[in-house]
Amino acid sequence: MKPNHQRDVRWVEGLRGITALLIVTGHIFMALDDRLASPARSEDSLPSPFQLPIVRLVISGRASLSIFFLLTGFVNSLSFLKQVRAANQHAALPGLAKSSFRRIGRMMLPAAAATSVSWGLCHLGAYRLAKRGEVAWFRDISPTPKSSFTAAVWDLLRNLWTTWAKSSNEYDQVQWNLFFLLKASLIVYTTLLMTTFVTPRARKICLILYYIYGWMSNDVLIAMNVCPGMFIVELFYDQADAKPTTVSPSLRRAVLILVLVAGMIIAGYPEKNAEWCLWSKYLKVLGAKIFVPGAELSRAWGSVGTSLMLLGILYLPPLQASLSHPFLVWMGKVSFSIFLIHSFLIRSVFCWMLYGYSVPVETTGEDGTIHVGKLPPAKGINLLIICCIFFPLLYFMGYLWTAHVESRCTELAQWLEDRMAGKDTHLDRAAIPK
């Protein structure tokens, strides 16, 4: 009799939604105060609330990015492994082929749309305040408009290409990781294809060997994330077939909570000055011994920590139920849109609110020349009010982007897939992004 693997995985969408939100908060608050990259304000001072272990995940963009790669391994293998475990390889392989082909268009087309919007905003002067402000990161990611329309169009085409050829995009620099996310997806599909006809135990061994290879080759971004994601899918389906355990439920829950908390602490490893606090200092010393020389410890520990977090969530049903809340699931459904649009909305709308009322500081040089300084950002209660306005606006725009842009890109990608598969179809006008 074939095993029944019908399991509720809505919690994955909830986790994805929270992760997208943390990427936005990390970009904003880390940019406003780059000292948050350290575990304390200075070597001799106590950490601020956002610098505390676990809490610092709110501003730790690298840990959030690791979760996206983990979920890439988890989600992309979920349906396939369900079918092959049910000895239904003949249905699994066509689905794998379609998913791998479809993935390219469904990532590239929305990303190209976001780049085009950012390009348009740039040449309409929407990033002017961001370029004049004191926040260095906002200035650095805001491009300068080109001098002519021809040069601007050519630059747009060049950046649409370099996003996927060189993981570089001047109009939306946060898209650098899309190249690696697409590569990670294709690696997942290739790994699944290679292990289609092996047993679950053999597949786990292959994943462990690939993880060790990623660890030794310093592939902290892809291999050390997608391998645990795929391995946890195997554990996910093992649960359905597992026999009742004799371990005390209270002891089991305590151990899992400990794994989850340890993962949250480890994932928040600071990008700078880890030696300033005892907890991060120990991780720095340990990381220097167990990771290969030259490894970026914040990414390496982020991968390890988020893997432990996902493992803890897998075996804690109450936490899964919390992550399955309808609002969090909705956030997960718009998460890719939020990722794509948050950068140009920060550089335009957020910066308009951040600097709109500011007056630049003027200084007079020795020769009497007046120098106009950068615009100071809002702080304190004003910044809180701005965030309370911006984040609902961001998610409203994310909803509109999902409904009217991403959906059209999906339809266009599906039409291209059908055409290339030789199906007799036509492209409806509704399938073309307006």
Coordinates of C-alpha atoms in Angstrom, one line a residue:
M1 CA 0.0 0.0 0.0
K2 CA 1.4 3.4 -0.9
P3 CA 2.0 5.8 1.9
N4 CA -0.3 8.8 2.4
H5 CA 1.7 12.0 2.4
Q6 CA -1.1 14.5 2.5
R7 CA 0.3 17.1 4.9
D8 CA -0.4 20.8 5.5
V9 CA 2.4 23.0 4.3
R10 CA 0.8 26.4 4.6
W11 CA 3.3 27.2 7.2
V12 CA 5.9 27.4 4.5
E13 CA 4.1 30.4 3.0
G14 CA 3.8 32.0 6.4
L15 CA 7.6 31.6 6.9
R16 CA 8.3 33.0 3.5
G17 CA 6.1 36.0 4.2
I18 CA 7.9 36.8 7.5
T19 CA 11.2 36.4 5.8
A20 CA 10.3 38.9 3.0
L21 CA 9.3 41.4 5.7
L22 CA 12.6 40.9 7.6
I23 CA 14.5 41.6 4.4
V24 CA 12.8 44.9 4.1
T25 CA 13.3 45.8 7.8
G26 CA 16.9 44.8 7.5
H27 CA 17.5 47.0 4.5
I28 CA 15.9 50.0 6.1
F29 CA 17.2 49.9 9.6
M30 CA 20.7 48.7 8.8
A31 CA 20.9 51.6 6.3
L32 CA 19.7 54.1 8.8
D33 CA 22.2 52.9 11.4
D34 CA 25.1 50.9 10.1
R35 CA 26.2 50.2 13.7
L36 CA 23.5 47.6 13.9
A37 CA 25.8 45.4 11.8
S38 CA 27.9 44.9 15.0
P39 CA 26.7 43.1 18.2
A40 CA 27.0 46.3 20.2
R41 CA 27.3 50.1 19.8
S42 CA 31.0 49.9 20.7
E43 CA 33.4 47.4 22.2
D44 CA 32.8 48.7 25.7
S45 CA 29.0 49.4 25.5
L46 CA 25.9 47.3 25.9
P47 CA 24.0 46.2 22.8
S48 CA 20.9 48.1 21.8
P49 CA 17.6 46.2 21.6
F50 CA 18.0 45.4 17.8
Q51 CA 21.5 44.1 18.5
L52 CA 20.5 41.5 21.0
P53 CA 20.6 37.8 20.0
I54 CA 17.4 36.6 18.3
V55 CA 16.0 40.1 18.2
R56 CA 18.7 41.1 15.7
L57 CA 17.1 38.8 13.1
V58 CA 14.8 41.8 12.4
I59 CA 17.8 43.5 10.9
S60 CA 19.8 40.5 9.7
G61 CA 19.2 40.4 6.0
R62 CA 21.7 37.7 5.4
A63 CA 19.8 35.2 7.6
S64 CA 16.6 36.1 5.8
L65 CA 18.3 35.5 2.5
S66 CA 19.4 32.1 3.7
I67 CA 15.8 31.2 4.5
F68 CA 14.8 32.0 1.0
F69 CA 17.5 29.6 -0.3
L70 CA 16.4 27.0 2.2
L71 CA 12.8 27.3 1.1
T72 CA 14.0 27.0 -2.5
G73 CA 15.3 23.6 -1.8
F74 CA 12.3 22.6 0.3
V75 CA 9.4 23.9 -1.9
N76 CA 11.0 22.8 -5.3
S77 CA 11.4 19.3 -4.1
L78 CA 8.2 18.8 -2.1
S79 CA 5.8 17.6 -4.9
F80 CA 8.5 15.6 -6.7
L81 CA 9.6 13.7 -3.7
K82 CA 6.0 12.9 -2.7
Q83 CA 5.5 11.3 -6.1
V84 CA 8.8 9.3 -6.2
R85 CA 8.3 8.0 -2.7
A86 CA 4.9 6.7 -3.9
A87 CA 6.8 4.9 -6.8
N88 CA 5.2 7.3 -9.3
Q89 CA 8.3 8.3 -11.1
H90 CA 6.6 8.4 -14.5
A91 CA 4.3 11.3 -13.3
A92 CA 7.1 13.0 -11.4
L93 CA 9.6 13.4 -14.2
P94 CA 7.3 15.4 -16.6
G95 CA 6.4 17.6 -13.7
L96 CA 10.1 18.1 -12.9
A97 CA 10.8 19.0 -16.5
K98 CA 8.0 21.5 -16.6
S99 CA 8.8 23.1 -13.3
S100 CA 12.5 23.6 -14.2
F101 CA 11.6 25.2 -17.5
R102 CA 8.8 27.3 -16.0
R103 CA 11.0 28.6 -13.2
I104 CA 13.2 30.6 -15.5
G105 CA 10.4 32.7 -17.0
R106 CA 8.6 33.1 -13.7
M107 CA 11.7 34.6 -12.2
M108 CA 13.0 36.6 -15.1
L109 CA 9.9 38.3 -16.3
P110 CA 8.8 39.9 -13.0
A111 CA 12.4 40.9 -12.3
A112 CA 12.6 42.6 -15.7
A113 CA 9.3 44.4 -15.0
A114 CA 10.7 45.7 -11.6
T115 CA 13.9 46.8 -13.2
S116 CA 12.0 48.7 -15.9
V117 CA 9.9 50.5 -13.3
S118 CA 13.0 51.4 -11.3
W119 CA 14.6 52.6 -14.6
G120 CA 11.6 54.8 -15.3
L121 CA 11.6 56.2 -11.7
C122 CA 15.2 57.0 -12.0
H123 CA 14.9 59.0 -15.2
L124 CA 11.8 60.8 -13.8
G125 CA 13.9 62.1 -10.9
A126 CA 12.3 59.9 -8.2
Y127 CA 15.6 59.1 -6.6
R128 CA 16.8 62.7 -6.4
L129 CA 16.1 63.0 -2.6
A130 CA 17.8 59.6 -2.0
K131 CA 20.9 60.8 -3.7
R132 CA 20.9 64.0 -1.5
G133 CA 20.3 62.3 1.8
E134 CA 22.7 61.4 4.6
V135 CA 22.0 57.7 4.5
A136 CA 24.9 56.3 2.5
W137 CA 23.3 53.0 1.4
F138 CA 20.3 54.8 -0.1
R139 CA 22.7 57.1 -2.1
D140 CA 24.8 54.1 -3.2
I141 CA 21.9 52.1 -4.7
S142 CA 20.3 55.1 -6.4
P143 CA 21.6 55.5 -10.0
T144 CA 22.1 58.7 -11.8
P145 CA 19.9 59.4 -14.9
K146 CA 21.5 59.1 -18.3
S147 CA 22.0 62.2 -20.4
S148 CA 20.0 61.0 -23.4
F149 CA 17.0 58.8 -24.1
T150 CA 19.1 56.5 -26.3
A151 CA 21.7 56.1 -23.6
A152 CA 19.0 55.4 -21.1
V153 CA 17.3 52.7 -23.2
W154 CA 20.6 51.0 -23.9
D155 CA 21.5 51.1 -20.2
L156 CA 18.2 49.5 -19.4
L157 CA 18.8 46.6 -21.8
R158 CA 22.3 46.2 -20.5
N159 CA 21.1 45.9 -16.9
L160 CA 18.4 43.5 -17.9
W161 CA 21.2 41.3 -19.2
T162 CA 23.7 41.7 -16.4
T163 CA 21.1 40.8 -13.8
W164 CA 21.4 37.2 -15.0
A165 CA 24.9 37.3 -16.6
K166 CA 26.8 39.0 -13.8
S167 CA 24.4 39.2 -10.9
S168 CA 24.6 43.0 -11.2
N169 CA 21.8 45.5 -11.7
E170 CA 22.4 49.3 -11.3
Y171 CA 18.7 50.1 -11.2
D172 CA 17.8 47.5 -8.6
Q173 CA 21.0 46.4 -6.8
V174 CA 19.1 44.0 -4.4
Q175 CA 18.4 41.8 -7.4
W176 CA 22.0 40.5 -7.3
N177 CA 20.8 37.4 -5.5
L178 CA 18.2 36.4 -8.2
F179 CA 21.0 34.9 -10.3
F180 CA 22.0 32.7 -7.4
L181 CA 18.3 31.8 -6.5
L182 CA 17.7 30.7 -10.1
K183 CA 21.0 28.7 -10.1
A184 CA 19.9 27.2 -6.8
S185 CA 16.6 26.1 -8.3
L186 CA 18.3 24.5 -11.2
I187 CA 20.7 22.7 -8.9
V188 CA 17.7 21.4 -6.9
Y189 CA 16.0 20.1 -10.1
T190 CA 19.3 18.5 -11.3
T191 CA 19.8 16.8 -8.0
L192 CA 16.2 15.5 -8.0
L193 CA 16.6 14.2 -11.5
M194 CA 19.8 12.3 -10.6
T195 CA 18.2 10.7 -7.6
T196 CA 14.8 9.9 -9.1
F197 CA 15.2 6.1 -8.9
V198 CA 17.2 5.8 -5.7
T199 CA 15.8 5.0 -2.3
P200 CA 15.1 7.8 0.2
R201 CA 18.0 6.6 2.3
A202 CA 20.4 6.7 -0.6
R203 CA 19.1 10.2 -1.5
K204 CA 19.8 11.4 2.0
I205 CA 23.3 10.1 1.7
C206 CA 23.8 12.0 -1.6
L207 CA 22.5 15.2 0.0
I208 CA 24.8 14.8 3.0
L209 CA 27.8 14.3 0.7
Y210 CA 26.8 17.3 -1.4
Y211 CA 26.4 19.4 1.8
I212 CA 29.9 18.3 2.9
Y213 CA 31.2 19.3 -0.5
G214 CA 29.5 22.7 -0.2
W215 CA 31.0 23.2 3.3
M216 CA 34.5 22.3 2.1
S217 CA 34.2 24.4 -1.1
N218 CA 32.8 27.5 0.8
D219 CA 29.5 27.4 -1.1
V220 CA 27.7 28.9 1.8
L221 CA 25.0 30.6 -0.3
I222 CA 23.6 27.7 -2.3
A223 CA 24.8 24.2 -1.3
M224 CA 24.7 24.8 2.4
N225 CA 21.1 26.1 2.1
V226 CA 19.4 24.0 -0.6
C227 CA 20.8 20.7 0.7
P228 CA 19.2 21.1 4.1
G229 CA 16.0 22.3 2.5
M230 CA 15.8 19.1 0.4
F231 CA 16.9 16.9 3.3
I232 CA 14.2 18.4 5.5
V233 CA 11.6 17.4 2.9
E234 CA 12.8 13.8 3.3
L235 CA 12.3 14.1 7.1
F236 CA 9.0 15.7 6.4
Y237 CA 7.7 12.6 4.6
D238 CA 9.5 10.3 7.0
Q239 CA 7.2 11.7 9.7
A240 CA 4.2 10.3 7.8
D241 CA 5.7 6.8 7.9
A242 CA 7.2 7.0 11.3
K243 CA 6.2 4.6 14.1
P244 CA 5.1 6.1 17.4
T245 CA 8.1 7.0 19.6
T246 CA 8.6 6.2 23.2
V247 CA 10.4 9.5 23.9
S248 CA 8.5 11.7 26.4
P249 CA 6.6 14.4 24.4
S250 CA 7.7 17.1 26.9
L251 CA 11.4 16.1 26.5
R252 CA 11.1 16.0 22.8
R253 CA 9.4 19.4 22.7
A254 CA 12.1 20.9 25.0
V255 CA 14.9 19.6 22.8
L256 CA 13.2 21.0 19.6
I257 CA 12.7 24.4 21.2
L258 CA 16.3 24.4 22.2
V259 CA 17.3 23.6 18.6
L260 CA 15.1 26.4 17.3
V261 CA 16.4 29.0 19.8
A262 CA 20.0 27.9 19.1
G263 CA 19.3 28.3 15.4
M264 CA 17.9 31.8 15.9
I265 CA 20.9 32.9 17.9
I266 CA 23.4 31.4 15.4
A267 CA 21.6 32.9 12.4
G268 CA 21.9 36.4 13.9
Y269 CA 25.7 36.3 13.8
P270 CA 26.8 39.9 13.2
E271 CA 28.5 41.1 10.0
K272 CA 31.0 43.2 11.8
N273 CA 33.0 43.3 15.1
A274 CA 31.8 39.9 16.3
E275 CA 34.4 40.0 19.1
W276 CA 32.6 42.8 20.9
C277 CA 30.1 40.4 22.6
L278 CA 30.8 37.1 24.3
W279 CA 28.2 35.0 22.3
S280 CA 29.4 36.2 18.9
K281 CA 33.0 36.0 19.9
Y282 CA 32.7 32.3 20.7
L283 CA 31.0 31.8 17.4
K284 CA 33.8 33.6 15.6
V285 CA 36.4 31.5 17.3
L286 CA 34.5 28.3 16.5
G287 CA 33.8 29.4 12.9
A288 CA 37.5 30.0 12.3
K289 CA 38.1 26.4 13.2
I290 CA 35.3 24.6 11.4
F291 CA 34.7 26.6 8.3
V292 CA 37.2 26.8 5.4
P293 CA 39.7 29.7 5.5
G294 CA 38.3 32.9 4.0
A295 CA 34.6 31.9 4.6
E296 CA 32.3 34.8 5.3
L297 CA 31.2 33.8 8.8
S298 CA 28.0 35.8 8.8
R299 CA 26.7 33.9 5.8
A300 CA 28.1 30.5 6.9
W301 CA 26.6 30.8 10.4
G302 CA 23.4 32.2 8.8
S303 CA 23.1 29.0 6.8
V304 CA 23.7 26.8 9.8
G305 CA 21.4 28.7 12.0
T306 CA 18.4 28.9 9.6
S307 CA 18.8 25.2 8.9
L308 CA 18.4 24.5 12.6
M309 CA 15.4 26.9 12.7
L310 CA 13.6 25.1 9.8
L311 CA 14.4 21.7 11.5
G312 CA 12.8 22.9 14.7
I313 CA 9.7 24.2 12.9
L314 CA 9.3 20.9 11.1
Y315 CA 8.8 19.0 14.4
L316 CA 6.8 21.7 16.3
P317 CA 3.2 21.6 15.1
P318 CA 2.1 24.5 17.3
L319 CA 4.6 26.7 15.6
Q320 CA 3.5 25.4 12.2
A321 CA -0.1 26.3 13.1
S322 CA 1.0 29.8 14.0
L323 CA 2.8 30.3 10.7
S324 CA -0.3 29.0 8.9
H325 CA -2.3 32.0 10.0
P326 CA -4.2 33.3 7.0
F327 CA -2.6 36.8 7.2
L328 CA 0.9 35.3 7.2
V329 CA 0.0 32.9 4.4
W330 CA -1.2 36.0 2.4
M331 CA 2.1 37.7 3.2
G332 CA 3.9 34.7 1.8
K333 CA 1.9 34.8 -1.5
V334 CA 3.0 38.4 -2.1
S335 CA 6.5 37.8 -0.8
F336 CA 8.2 37.7 -4.2
S337 CA 6.5 40.9 -5.2
I338 CA 7.5 42.6 -1.9
F339 CA 11.1 41.6 -2.6
L340 CA 11.0 43.0 -6.1
I341 CA 9.3 46.4 -5.4
H342 CA 10.7 47.3 -1.9
S343 CA 13.9 48.7 -3.2
F344 CA 12.5 51.3 -5.6
L345 CA 9.8 52.2 -3.1
I346 CA 12.4 52.7 -0.4
R347 CA 14.4 55.0 -2.7
S348 CA 11.4 57.0 -3.8
V349 CA 8.4 57.0 -1.5
F350 CA 10.2 56.2 1.8
C351 CA 13.0 58.7 1.1
W352 CA 10.4 61.4 0.2
M353 CA 8.9 60.8 3.7
L354 CA 12.3 60.5 5.3
Y355 CA 13.8 63.7 3.9
G356 CA 10.8 65.6 2.6
Y357 CA 10.7 68.1 5.5
S358 CA 14.5 68.2 6.0
V359 CA 16.7 71.2 5.5
P360 CA 20.3 70.5 4.5
V361 CA 23.0 71.9 6.8
E362 CA 25.0 74.7 5.2
T363 CA 28.6 75.5 6.1
T364 CA 30.8 78.3 5.1
G365 CA 34.3 77.7 4.0
E366 CA 37.4 79.8 4.7
D367 CA 37.0 81.5 1.3
G368 CA 33.4 82.4 2.1
T369 CA 31.9 79.6 -0.2
I370 CA 28.7 78.1 1.1
H371 CA 28.7 74.3 1.1
V372 CA 25.3 72.6 1.2
G373 CA 25.4 69.3 3.1
K374 CA 23.3 66.2 2.9
L375 CA 19.7 66.0 4.0
P376 CA 19.3 64.6 7.6
P377 CA 16.8 61.7 7.9
A378 CA 13.8 61.7 10.2
K379 CA 14.4 60.2 13.7
G380 CA 12.5 59.1 16.7
I381 CA 8.8 59.4 16.7
N382 CA 8.8 60.9 13.2
L383 CA 10.6 57.8 11.8
L384 CA 8.1 55.6 13.7
I385 CA 5.2 57.4 12.0
I386 CA 6.9 57.1 8.6
C387 CA 7.3 53.3 9.0
C388 CA 3.7 52.9 10.2
I389 CA 2.6 54.6 6.9
F390 CA 5.2 53.0 4.6
F391 CA 4.8 49.3 5.5
P392 CA 1.0 49.1 4.9
L393 CA 1.6 51.1 1.6
L394 CA 4.4 48.6 0.6
Y395 CA 2.1 45.6 1.1
F396 CA -0.8 47.3 -0.7
M397 CA 1.5 47.9 -3.6
G398 CA 2.8 44.3 -3.3
Y399 CA -0.8 43.1 -3.6
L400 CA -1.4 45.2 -6.7
W401 CA 1.9 44.0 -8.2
T402 CA 1.0 40.4 -7.6
A403 CA -2.5 40.8 -9.0
H404 CA -1.6 42.9 -12.1
V405 CA 2.0 42.4 -12.9
E406 CA 3.3 39.1 -11.6
S407 CA 0.1 37.4 -12.7
R408 CA 0.5 38.8 -16.3
C409 CA 4.1 37.7 -16.2
T410 CA 3.0 34.2 -15.2
E411 CA 0.5 34.1 -18.0
L412 CA 3.1 35.2 -20.5
A413 CA 5.6 32.6 -19.2
Q414 CA 2.9 29.9 -19.6
W415 CA 2.1 31.1 -23.1
L416 CA 5.8 30.9 -24.1
E417 CA 6.1 27.4 -22.5
D418 CA 3.1 26.2 -24.5
R419 CA 4.4 27.7 -27.7
M420 CA 7.8 26.1 -27.2
A421 CA 6.1 22.8 -26.4
G422 CA 4.4 23.0 -29.8
K423 CA 0.9 23.4 -28.4
D424 CA -1.7 25.1 -30.6
T425 CA -2.4 28.2 -28.6
H426 CA -2.6 32.0 -28.9
L427 CA -1.6 34.8 -26.7
D428 CA -4.5 36.7 -25.2
R429 CA -4.2 40.4 -24.7
A430 CA -4.8 39.9 -21.0
A431 CA -1.6 37.8 -20.9
I432 CA 0.6 40.8 -21.9
P433 CA 1.8 43.0 -19.0
K434 CA 0.5 46.5 -19.5

